[in-house]
Coordinates of C-alpha atoms in Angstrom, one line a residue:
X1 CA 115.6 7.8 125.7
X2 CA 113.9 9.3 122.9
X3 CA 112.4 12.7 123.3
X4 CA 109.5 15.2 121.5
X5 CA 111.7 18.4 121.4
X6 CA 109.5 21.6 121.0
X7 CA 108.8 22.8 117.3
X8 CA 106.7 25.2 115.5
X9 CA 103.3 24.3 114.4
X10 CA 103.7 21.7 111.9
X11 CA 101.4 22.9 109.4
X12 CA 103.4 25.7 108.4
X13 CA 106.8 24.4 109.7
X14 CA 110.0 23.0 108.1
X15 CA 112.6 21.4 108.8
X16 CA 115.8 22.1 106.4
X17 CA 119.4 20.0 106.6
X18 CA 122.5 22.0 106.4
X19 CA 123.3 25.0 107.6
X20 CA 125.4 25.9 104.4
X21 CA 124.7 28.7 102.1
X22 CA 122.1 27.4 101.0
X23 CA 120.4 26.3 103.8
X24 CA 121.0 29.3 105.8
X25 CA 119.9 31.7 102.1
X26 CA 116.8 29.2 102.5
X27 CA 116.0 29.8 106.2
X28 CA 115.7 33.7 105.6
X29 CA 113.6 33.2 102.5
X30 CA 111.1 31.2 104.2
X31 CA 110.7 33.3 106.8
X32 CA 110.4 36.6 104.7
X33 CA 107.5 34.5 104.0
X34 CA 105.6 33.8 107.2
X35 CA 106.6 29.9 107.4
X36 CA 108.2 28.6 110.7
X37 CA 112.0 27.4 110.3
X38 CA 114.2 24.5 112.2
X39 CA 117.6 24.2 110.6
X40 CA 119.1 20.8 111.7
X41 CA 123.2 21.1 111.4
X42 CA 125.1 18.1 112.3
X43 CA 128.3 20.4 112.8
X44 CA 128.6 21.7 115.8
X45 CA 130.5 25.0 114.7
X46 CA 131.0 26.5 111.1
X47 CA 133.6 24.5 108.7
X48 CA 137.2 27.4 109.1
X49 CA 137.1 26.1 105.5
X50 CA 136.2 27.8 102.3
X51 CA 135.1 25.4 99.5
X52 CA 133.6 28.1 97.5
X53 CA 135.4 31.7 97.1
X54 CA 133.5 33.1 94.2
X55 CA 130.1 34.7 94.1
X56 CA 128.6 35.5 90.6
X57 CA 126.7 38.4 89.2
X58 CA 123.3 36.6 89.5
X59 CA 123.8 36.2 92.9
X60 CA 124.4 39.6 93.6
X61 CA 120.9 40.6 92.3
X62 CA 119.6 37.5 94.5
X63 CA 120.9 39.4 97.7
X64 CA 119.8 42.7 95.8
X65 CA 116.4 41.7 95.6
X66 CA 116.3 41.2 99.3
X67 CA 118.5 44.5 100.2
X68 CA 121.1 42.4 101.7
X69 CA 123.9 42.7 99.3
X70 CA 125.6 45.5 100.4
X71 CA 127.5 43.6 103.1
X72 CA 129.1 41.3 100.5
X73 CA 129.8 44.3 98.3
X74 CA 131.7 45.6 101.7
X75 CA 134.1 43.0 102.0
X76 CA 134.6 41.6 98.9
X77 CA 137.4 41.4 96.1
X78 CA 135.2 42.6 92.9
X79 CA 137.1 41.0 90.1
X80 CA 135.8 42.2 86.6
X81 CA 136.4 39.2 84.7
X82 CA 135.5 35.5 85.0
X83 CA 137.2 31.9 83.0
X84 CA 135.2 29.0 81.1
X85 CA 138.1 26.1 81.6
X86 CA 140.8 27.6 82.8
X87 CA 141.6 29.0 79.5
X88 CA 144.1 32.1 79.0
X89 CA 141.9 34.3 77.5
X90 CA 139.2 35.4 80.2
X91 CA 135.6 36.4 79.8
X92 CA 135.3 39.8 80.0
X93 CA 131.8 40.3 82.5
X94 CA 131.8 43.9 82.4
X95 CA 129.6 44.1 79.5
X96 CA 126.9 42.2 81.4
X97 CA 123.4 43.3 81.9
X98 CA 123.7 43.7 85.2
X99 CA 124.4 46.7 88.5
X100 CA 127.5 43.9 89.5
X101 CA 129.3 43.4 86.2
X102 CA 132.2 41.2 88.3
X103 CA 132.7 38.0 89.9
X104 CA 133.1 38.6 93.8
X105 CA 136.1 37.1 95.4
X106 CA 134.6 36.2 99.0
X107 CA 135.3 33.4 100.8
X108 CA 132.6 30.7 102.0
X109 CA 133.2 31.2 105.5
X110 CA 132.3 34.8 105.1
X111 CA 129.6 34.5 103.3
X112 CA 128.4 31.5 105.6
X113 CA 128.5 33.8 108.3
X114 CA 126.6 36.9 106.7
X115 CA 123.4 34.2 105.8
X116 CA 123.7 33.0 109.2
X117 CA 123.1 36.5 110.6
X118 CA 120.5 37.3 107.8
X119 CA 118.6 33.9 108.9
X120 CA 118.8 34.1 112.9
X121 CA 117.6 37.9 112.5
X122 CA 114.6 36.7 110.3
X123 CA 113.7 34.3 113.1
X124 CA 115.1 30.5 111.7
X125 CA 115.9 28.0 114.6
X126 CA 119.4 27.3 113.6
X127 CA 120.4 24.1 115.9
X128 CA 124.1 23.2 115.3
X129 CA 125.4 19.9 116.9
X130 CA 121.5 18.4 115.8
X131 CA 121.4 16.0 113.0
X132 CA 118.8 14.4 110.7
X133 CA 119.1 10.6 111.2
X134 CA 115.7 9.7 109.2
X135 CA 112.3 10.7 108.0
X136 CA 108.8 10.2 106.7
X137 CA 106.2 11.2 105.5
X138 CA 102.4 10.8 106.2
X139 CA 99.3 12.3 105.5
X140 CA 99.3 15.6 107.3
X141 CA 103.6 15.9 106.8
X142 CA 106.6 14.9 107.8
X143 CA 107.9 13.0 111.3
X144 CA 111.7 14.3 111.0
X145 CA 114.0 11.9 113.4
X146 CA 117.0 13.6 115.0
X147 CA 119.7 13.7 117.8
X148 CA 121.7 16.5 119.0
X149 CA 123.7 16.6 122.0
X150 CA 120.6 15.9 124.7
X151 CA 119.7 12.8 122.5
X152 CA 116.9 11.6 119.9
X153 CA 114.0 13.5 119.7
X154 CA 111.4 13.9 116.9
X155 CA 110.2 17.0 115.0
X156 CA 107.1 17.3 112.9
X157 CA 106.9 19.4 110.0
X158 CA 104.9 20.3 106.7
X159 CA 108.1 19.6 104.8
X160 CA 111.5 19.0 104.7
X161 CA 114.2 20.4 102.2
X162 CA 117.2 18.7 102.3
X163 CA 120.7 21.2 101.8
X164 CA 122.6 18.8 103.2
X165 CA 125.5 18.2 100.2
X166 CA 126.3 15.5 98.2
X167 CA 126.0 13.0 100.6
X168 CA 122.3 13.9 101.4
X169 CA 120.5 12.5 104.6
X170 CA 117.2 14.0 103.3
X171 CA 117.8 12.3 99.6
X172 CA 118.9 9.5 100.9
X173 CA 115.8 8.8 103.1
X174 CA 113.8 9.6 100.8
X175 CA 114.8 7.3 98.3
X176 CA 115.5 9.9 95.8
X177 CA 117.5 8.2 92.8
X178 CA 121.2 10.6 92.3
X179 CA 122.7 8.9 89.0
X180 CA 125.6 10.1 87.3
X181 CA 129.0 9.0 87.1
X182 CA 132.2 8.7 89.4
X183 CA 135.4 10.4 89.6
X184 CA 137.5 10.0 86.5
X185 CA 139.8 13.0 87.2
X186 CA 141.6 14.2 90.8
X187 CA 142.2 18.2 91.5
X188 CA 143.3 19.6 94.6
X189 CA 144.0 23.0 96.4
X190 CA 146.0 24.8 99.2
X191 CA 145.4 27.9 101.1
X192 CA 149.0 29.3 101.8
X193 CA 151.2 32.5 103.0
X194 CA 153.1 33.9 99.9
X195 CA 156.1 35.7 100.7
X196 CA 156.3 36.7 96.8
X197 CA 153.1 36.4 95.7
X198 CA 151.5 37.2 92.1
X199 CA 150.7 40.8 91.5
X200 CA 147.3 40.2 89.7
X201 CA 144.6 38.9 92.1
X202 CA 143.6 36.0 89.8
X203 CA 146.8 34.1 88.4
X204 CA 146.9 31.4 86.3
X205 CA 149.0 29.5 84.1
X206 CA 148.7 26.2 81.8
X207 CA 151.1 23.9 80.3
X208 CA 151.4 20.1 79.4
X209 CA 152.7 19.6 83.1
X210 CA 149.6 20.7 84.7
X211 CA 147.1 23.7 85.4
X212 CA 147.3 26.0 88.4
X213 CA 145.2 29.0 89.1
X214 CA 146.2 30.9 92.6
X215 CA 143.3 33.3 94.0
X216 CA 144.3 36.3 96.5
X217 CA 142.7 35.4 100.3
X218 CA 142.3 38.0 102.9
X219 CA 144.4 37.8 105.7
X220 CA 147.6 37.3 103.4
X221 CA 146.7 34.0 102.6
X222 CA 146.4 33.1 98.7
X223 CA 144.6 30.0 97.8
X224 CA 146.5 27.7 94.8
X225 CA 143.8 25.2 92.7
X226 CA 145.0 23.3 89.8
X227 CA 145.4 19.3 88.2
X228 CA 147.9 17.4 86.7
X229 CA 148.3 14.7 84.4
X230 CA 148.6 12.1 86.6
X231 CA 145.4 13.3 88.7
X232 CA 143.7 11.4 85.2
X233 CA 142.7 8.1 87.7
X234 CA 139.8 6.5 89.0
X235 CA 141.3 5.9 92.5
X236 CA 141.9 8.4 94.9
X237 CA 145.3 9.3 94.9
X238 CA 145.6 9.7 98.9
X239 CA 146.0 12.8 101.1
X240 CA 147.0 15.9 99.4
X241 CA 150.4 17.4 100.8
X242 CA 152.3 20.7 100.8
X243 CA 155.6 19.0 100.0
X244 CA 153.2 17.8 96.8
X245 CA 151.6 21.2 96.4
X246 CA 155.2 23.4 96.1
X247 CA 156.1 20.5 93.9
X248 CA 153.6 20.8 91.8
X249 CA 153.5 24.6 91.9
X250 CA 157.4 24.7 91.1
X251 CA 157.1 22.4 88.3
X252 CA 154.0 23.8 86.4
X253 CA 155.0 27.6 87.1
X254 CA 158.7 27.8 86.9
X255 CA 158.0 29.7 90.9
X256 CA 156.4 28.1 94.0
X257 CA 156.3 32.3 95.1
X258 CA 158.0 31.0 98.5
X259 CA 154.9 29.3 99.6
X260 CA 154.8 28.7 103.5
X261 CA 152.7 28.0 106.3
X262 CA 149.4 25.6 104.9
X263 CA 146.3 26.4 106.3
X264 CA 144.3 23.7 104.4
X265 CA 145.2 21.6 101.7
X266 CA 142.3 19.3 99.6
X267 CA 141.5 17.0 97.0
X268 CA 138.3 16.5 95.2
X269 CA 137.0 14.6 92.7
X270 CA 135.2 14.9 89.0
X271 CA 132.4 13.2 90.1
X272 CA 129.4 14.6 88.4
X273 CA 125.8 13.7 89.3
X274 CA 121.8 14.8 89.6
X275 CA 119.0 14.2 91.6
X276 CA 116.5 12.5 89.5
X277 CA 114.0 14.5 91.2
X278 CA 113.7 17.5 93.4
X279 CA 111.0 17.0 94.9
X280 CA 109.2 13.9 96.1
X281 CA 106.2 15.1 98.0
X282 CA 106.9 16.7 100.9
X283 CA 110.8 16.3 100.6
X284 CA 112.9 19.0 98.2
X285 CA 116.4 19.3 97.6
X286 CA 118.7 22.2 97.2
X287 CA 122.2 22.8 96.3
X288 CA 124.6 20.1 96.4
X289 CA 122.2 17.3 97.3
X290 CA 120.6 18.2 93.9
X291 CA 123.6 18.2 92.3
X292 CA 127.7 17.1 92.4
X293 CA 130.4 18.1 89.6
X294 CA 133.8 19.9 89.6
X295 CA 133.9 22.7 91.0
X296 CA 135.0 24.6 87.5
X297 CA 134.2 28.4 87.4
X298 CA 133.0 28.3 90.7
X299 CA 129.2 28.2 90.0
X300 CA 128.2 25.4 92.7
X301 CA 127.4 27.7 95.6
X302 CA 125.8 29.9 93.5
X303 CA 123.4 27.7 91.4
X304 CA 122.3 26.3 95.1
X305 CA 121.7 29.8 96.5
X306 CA 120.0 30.6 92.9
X307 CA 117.9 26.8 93.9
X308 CA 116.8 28.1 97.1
X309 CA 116.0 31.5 95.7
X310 CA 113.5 29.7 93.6
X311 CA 111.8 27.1 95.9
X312 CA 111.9 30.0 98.8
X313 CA 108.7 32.1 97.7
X314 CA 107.2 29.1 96.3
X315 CA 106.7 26.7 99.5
X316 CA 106.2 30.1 101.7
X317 CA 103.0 31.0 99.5
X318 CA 101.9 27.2 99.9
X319 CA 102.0 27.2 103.4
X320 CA 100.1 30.1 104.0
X321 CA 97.8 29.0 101.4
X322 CA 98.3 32.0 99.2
X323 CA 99.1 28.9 96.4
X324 CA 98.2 25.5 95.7
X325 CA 100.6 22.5 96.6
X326 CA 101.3 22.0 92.8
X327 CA 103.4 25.0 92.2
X328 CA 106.0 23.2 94.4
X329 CA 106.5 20.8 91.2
X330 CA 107.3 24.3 89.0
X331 CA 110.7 24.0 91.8
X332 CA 111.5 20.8 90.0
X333 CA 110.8 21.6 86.3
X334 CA 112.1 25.0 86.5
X335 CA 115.4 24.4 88.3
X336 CA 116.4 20.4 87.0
X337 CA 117.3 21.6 83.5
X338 CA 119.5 24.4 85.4
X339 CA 121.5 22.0 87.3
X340 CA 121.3 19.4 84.2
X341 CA 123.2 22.7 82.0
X342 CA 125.1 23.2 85.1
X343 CA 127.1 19.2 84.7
X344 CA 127.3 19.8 80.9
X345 CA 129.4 23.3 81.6
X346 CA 131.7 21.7 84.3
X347 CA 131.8 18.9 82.1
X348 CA 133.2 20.5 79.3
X349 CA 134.9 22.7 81.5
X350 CA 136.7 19.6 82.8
X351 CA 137.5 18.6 79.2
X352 CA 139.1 22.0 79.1
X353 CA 141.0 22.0 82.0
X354 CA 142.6 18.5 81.8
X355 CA 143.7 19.1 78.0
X356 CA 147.2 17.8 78.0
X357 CA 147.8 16.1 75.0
X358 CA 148.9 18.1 71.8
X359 CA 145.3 17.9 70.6
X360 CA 143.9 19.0 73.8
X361 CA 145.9 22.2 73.6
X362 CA 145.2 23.2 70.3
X363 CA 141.5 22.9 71.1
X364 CA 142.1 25.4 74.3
X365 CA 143.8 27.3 72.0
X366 CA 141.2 27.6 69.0
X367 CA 138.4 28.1 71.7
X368 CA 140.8 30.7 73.5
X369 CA 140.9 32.8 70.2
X370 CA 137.1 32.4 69.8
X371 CA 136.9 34.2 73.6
X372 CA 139.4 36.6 72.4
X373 CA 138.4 37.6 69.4
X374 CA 134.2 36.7 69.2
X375 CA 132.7 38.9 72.1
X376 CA 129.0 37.3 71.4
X377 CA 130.7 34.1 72.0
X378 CA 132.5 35.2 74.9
X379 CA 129.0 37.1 76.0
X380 CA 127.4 33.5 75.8
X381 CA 129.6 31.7 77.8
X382 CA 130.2 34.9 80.6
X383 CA 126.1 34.6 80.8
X384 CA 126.2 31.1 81.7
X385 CA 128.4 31.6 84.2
X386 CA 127.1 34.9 85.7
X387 CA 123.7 33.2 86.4
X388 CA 121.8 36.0 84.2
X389 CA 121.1 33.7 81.7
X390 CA 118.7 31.6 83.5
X391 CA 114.8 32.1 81.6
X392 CA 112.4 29.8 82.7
X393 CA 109.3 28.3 80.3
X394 CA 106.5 28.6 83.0
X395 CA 104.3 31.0 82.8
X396 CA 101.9 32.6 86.0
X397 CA 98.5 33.5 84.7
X398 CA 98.3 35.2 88.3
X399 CA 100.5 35.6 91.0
X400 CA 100.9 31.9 91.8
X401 CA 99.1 29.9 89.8
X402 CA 100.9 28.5 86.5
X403 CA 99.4 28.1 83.4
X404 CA 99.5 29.3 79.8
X405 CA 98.8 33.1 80.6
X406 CA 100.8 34.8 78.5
X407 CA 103.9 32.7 77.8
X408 CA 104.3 33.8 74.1
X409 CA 105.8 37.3 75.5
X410 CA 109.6 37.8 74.9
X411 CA 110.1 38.9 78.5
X412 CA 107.8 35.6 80.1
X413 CA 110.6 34.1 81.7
X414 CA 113.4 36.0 82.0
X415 CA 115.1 37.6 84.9
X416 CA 113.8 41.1 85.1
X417 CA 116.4 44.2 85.4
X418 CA 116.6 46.7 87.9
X419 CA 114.4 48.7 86.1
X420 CA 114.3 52.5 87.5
X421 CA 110.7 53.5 88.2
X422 CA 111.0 56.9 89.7
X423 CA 113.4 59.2 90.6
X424 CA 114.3 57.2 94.1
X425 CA 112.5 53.6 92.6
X426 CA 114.2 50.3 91.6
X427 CA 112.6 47.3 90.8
X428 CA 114.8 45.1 93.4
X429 CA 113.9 47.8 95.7
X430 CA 110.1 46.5 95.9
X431 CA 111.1 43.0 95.7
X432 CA 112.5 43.3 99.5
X433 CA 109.3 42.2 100.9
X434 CA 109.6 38.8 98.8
X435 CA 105.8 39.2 97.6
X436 CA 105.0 39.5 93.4
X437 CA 105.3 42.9 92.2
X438 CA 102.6 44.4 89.8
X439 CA 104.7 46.7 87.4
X440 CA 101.5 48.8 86.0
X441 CA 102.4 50.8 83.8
X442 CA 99.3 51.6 82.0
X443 CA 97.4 52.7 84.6
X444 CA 95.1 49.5 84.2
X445 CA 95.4 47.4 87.8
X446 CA 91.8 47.0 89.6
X447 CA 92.2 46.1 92.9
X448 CA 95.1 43.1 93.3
X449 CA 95.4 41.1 95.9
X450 CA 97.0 42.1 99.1
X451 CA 99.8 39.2 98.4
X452 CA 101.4 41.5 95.4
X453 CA 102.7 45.2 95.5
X454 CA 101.4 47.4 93.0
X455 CA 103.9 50.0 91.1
X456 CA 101.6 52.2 88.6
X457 CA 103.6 54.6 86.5
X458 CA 105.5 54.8 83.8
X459 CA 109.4 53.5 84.1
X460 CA 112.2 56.2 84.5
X461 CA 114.5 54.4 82.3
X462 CA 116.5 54.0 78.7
X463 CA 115.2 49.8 78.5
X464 CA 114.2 49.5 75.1
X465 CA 113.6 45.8 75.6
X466 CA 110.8 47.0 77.7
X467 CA 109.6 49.5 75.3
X468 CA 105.9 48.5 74.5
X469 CA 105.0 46.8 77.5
X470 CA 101.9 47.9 79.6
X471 CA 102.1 45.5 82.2
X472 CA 103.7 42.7 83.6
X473 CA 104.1 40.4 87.2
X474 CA 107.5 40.4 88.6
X475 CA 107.6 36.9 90.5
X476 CA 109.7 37.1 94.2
X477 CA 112.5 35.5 92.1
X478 CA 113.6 38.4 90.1
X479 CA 111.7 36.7 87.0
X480 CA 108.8 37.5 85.1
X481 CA 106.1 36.2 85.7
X482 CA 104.0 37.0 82.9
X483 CA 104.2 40.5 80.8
X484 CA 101.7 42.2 78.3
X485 CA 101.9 45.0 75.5
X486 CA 100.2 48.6 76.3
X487 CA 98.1 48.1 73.3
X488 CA 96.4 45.1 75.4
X489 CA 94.6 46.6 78.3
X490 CA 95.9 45.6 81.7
X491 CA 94.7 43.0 84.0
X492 CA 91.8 42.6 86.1
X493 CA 91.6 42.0 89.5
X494 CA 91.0 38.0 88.8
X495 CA 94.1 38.3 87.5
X496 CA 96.5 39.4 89.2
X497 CA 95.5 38.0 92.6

C-alpha cells in the first residue's frame, strides 16, 4: 500500500539522496538558507567505514566560512605536508595561502558524524532506512518515489539533488549520461592494529614490487593503502584478504610491523568517470554521483563537499526568490571543469602510482626532483590539491545575477582570504550567515539589499594583492563575486542588490 508521507511545502522543499558528507554538508547549507530539507538514506545506520581520511585546506575554510571548523580542528591529526602520486618527495603545504596550511588526518566516520549534527541542528529531516526508488519531474517540481521501513510513499519537492555516489539513484532516473572509462588498475586497503608501527604518521614506501602508504588511525588502528603490479587487470581480482595484505606489506616493505587484528580490508577500482551534466532541470548532482576516479591524494570527499558548497547558496537564493532559476546552471559551468581537472590529476596520479617498469621509475624520479628542488612547481601541484586553487570565470554584476559585471578584475573569481577588517573582524567571520558580503571599502555603498551584509572600512591587513581595491562582493562561497579599484567609485544600490 502506497502512502503520501508528510513533507515540507514543495515549493521551497528538497529532497537530497545520501546522507554522506556531502549530503549531510548540503542539508545544513540549504537550510542556512531558508529552504525546507528531506534527506532520503537508504542505510539504516552510518557505514563503521572510513573511505575518506583526509580533509584539505580548502575545506577547512569551507567549514571556516560557516564557523564550524573548529570541531574538526579538535580532533584531527594536522599533517603539514600532502603527495601528488605517491611520490617520495612530498609537497610541502605550509607555504599555502591559507589559516590551515595542512592536510587533516580525520576519518570519514568522524567527519560524517560532525555534518550530521551540523545538519539535524539546522533543521534537515534526515530519514535513514528511506530510499529513493524513482522520480520526476513536472511543471511545478519534482514527485520523488520512496520506501522506508512503513513502505512506499511519495514526496513532492522543488528539486532534487542527488549525493547518492557512484552508483546514483537520482542520475540514474534522470537519465543523466556518466561516460568515462572502466577499471584498468586494482588497489586495496586494510585498517589494522600495529604492534610496531611506523614512527612518522604518514609512511610510505615504493619499489618495483609494489606501492604502500600506511596512515596513523585513532584508536591504535593504522590504515595500510597501496597496489601492485599484478593489480594492472581489467577483472576484479576477488575479495581482498589479510593473509594477502601482510603478504603484500612484507614483500613491498621488508616489515609487515606485526600487523594483527583487521578491522576492514577493501579493494577498489581505477574507474574514472563524469556526469555529463549536473544539472538537468530540477535534478543536480553532487559529489561522487558527479564524479568516480581513484581515490589518489584523497581529494574525492573534498571536491564533493567543495560541490555542495557551491550549489548550496545558489538553489537557497532561488527558492526564496532572492535569484532567478538560471543561476542554478552557473552550478554546472562553474563546478564540471573542477571535477573534469579533478580525473586528469588522479589520472596522472594513477600513472604515477602504478610506475613499475624501469621507465616508470625514472619518470617518478625526475618529477620527484622537480617537487624537491622547484618549489613553484611543488606550489602548483600542493594548490591543486589543497582546493585553493579553484577561480571560477563567472562574474555577478549583483549579488545573484551573472553577467559580465566586472570580470576583467584580477580578484573576479578567486577565492577570497580571510581578510582582517578590524581589530576583532575576519572576512569568514561575516560569511557565517551564508548571505553575500559587501566589502566597502571606500565608503561608497547606498543602501544594498537586505540579502547582503555590508562591511564599510578600510581592511586591517598586510594583502598587497588587495591593495587598490575600493570594493568588491564576496559570494556565500568564499569567492569573489565581482571586485573594483578605489579610483572607480563604488556601487549603487542597483547594484549590489
Amino acid at each position: 500500500m502506497r502512502t503520501h508521507h508528510p513533507h515540507p511545502h514543495p515549493h521551497s522543499h528538497v529532497v537530497i539522496a545520501g546522507a554522506g558528507p556531502v549530503g549531510l554538508w548540503l542539508a545544513a547549507e540549504l537550510r542556512l538558507g531558508g529552504a525546507r530539507v528531506t534527506v532520503l538514506e537508504a542505510r539504516s545506520e552510518p557505514s563503521p567505514h572510513s573511505k575518506a581520511l583526509t580533509v584539505h585546506p580548502r575545506t577547512l575554510e569551507v567549514l571556516a566560512l560557516r564557523g564550524a571548523v573548529e570541531p574538526f580542528l579538535a580532533e584531527g591529526l594536522r599533517i603539514p605536508d600532502g603527495h601528488f602520486g605517491a611520490l617520495d618527495q612530498r609537497l610541502d603545504f605550509s607555504v599555502l595561502d591559507t589559516p590551515y596550511p595542512f592536510t587533516l588526518a580525520l576519518p570519514q566516520v568522524r567527519t560524517e558524524a560532525l555534518l550530521e549534527e551540523r545538519a539535524r541542528a539546522a533543521g534537515a529531516d534526515i530519514r535513514r532506512g528511506h530510499r529513493l526508488t524513482g522520480l520526476a519531474e513536472h511543471a511545478a517540481g519534482v514527485r520523488v518515489d520512496a520506501v522506508g521501513p512503513e513502505g512506499a510513499y511519495v514526496v513532492e519537492a522543488a528539486y532534487v539533488v542527488g549525493c547518492d555516489g557512484t552508483r546514483s539513484t537520482v542520475r540514474a532516473a534522470a537519465d543523466i549520461a556518466f561516460p568515462g572509462t572502466d577499471a584498468t588498475v586494482w588497489g586495496w586497503l586494510g585498517d589494522v592494529v600495529l604492534d610496531r608501527p611506523p614512527v612518522r604518521p604518514v609512511f610510505s614506501a615504493s619499489t618495483p614490487r609494489g606501492g604502500v602508504m600506511c596512515v596513523r588511525l585513532p584508536e591504535g588502528v593504522h590504515r595500510f593503502v597501496g597496489n601492485v603490479p599484478e593489480g594492472q587487470r581489467p577483472d576484479w581480482p576477488g575479495e581482498f584478504t589479510f593473509d594477502e595484505l601482510r603478504a603484500t606489506v612484507l614483500r613491498v616493505v621488508g616489515d609487515d610491523f606485526g600487523m594483527r587484528d583487521p578491522r576492514w580490508l577493501s579493494r577498489f577500482g581505477n574507474a574514472t568517470r563524469q556526469a555529463a551534466t549536473y544539472r538537468k532541470g530540477r535534478v543536480l548532482l553532487a559529489g561522487d554521483a558527479a564524479h568516480m576516479h581513484f581515490p589518489a591524494g584523497g581529494v574525492g570527499l573534498n571536491v564533493g563537499v567543495q560541490d555542495a558548497t557551491n550549489l548550496g547558496w545558489k538553489l537557497a537564493a532561488v527558492l526564496r526568490g532572492a535569484a532567478p532559476d538560471a543561476l542554478l546552471d552557473t552550478y554546472h559551468s562553474e563546478r564540471h571543469p573542477v571535477g573534469a581537472e579533478l580525473l586528469t590529476s588522479t589520472r596522472a596520479q594513477t600513472a604515477l602510482m602504478t610506475a613499475y617498469s624501469g621507465e616508470g621509475r625514472a619518470l617518478r624520479e625526475v618529477l620527484g626532483a622537480a617537487v624537491a628542488a622547484v618549489p613553484a612547481f611543488s606550489r602548483r601541484l600542493a594548490d591543486g590539491l589543497s582546493g585553493l586553487g579553484v577561480a571560477y570565470a563567472t562574474a555577478y554584476t549583483d549579488a545573484y545575477e551573472t553577467g559580465d559585471g566586472d570580470g576583467g578584475h584580477p580578484l573576479t573569481g578567486r577565492r577570497a582570504p580571510n581578510l582582517r577588517l578590524g581589530p576583532d573582524v575576519r572576512l569568514f567571520d561575516l560569511l557565517h550567515e551564508g548571505r553575500p558580503v559587501l566589502l566597502d571599502f571606500a565608503g561608497h555603498a547606498d543602501g544594498p539589499s537586505a540579502d547582503v551584509i555590508v562591511h564599510q572600512g578600510p581592511p586591517d591587513g598586510d594583502r598587497h594583492d588587495w591593495d587598490g581595491v575600493g570594493s568588491a562582493l564576496i559570494r556565500p562561497d568564499g569567492h569573489v563575486g565581482w571586485a573594483r579599484d578605489a579610483a572607480r567609485p563604488g556601487c549603487a544600490a542597483g547594484e549590489a542588490a
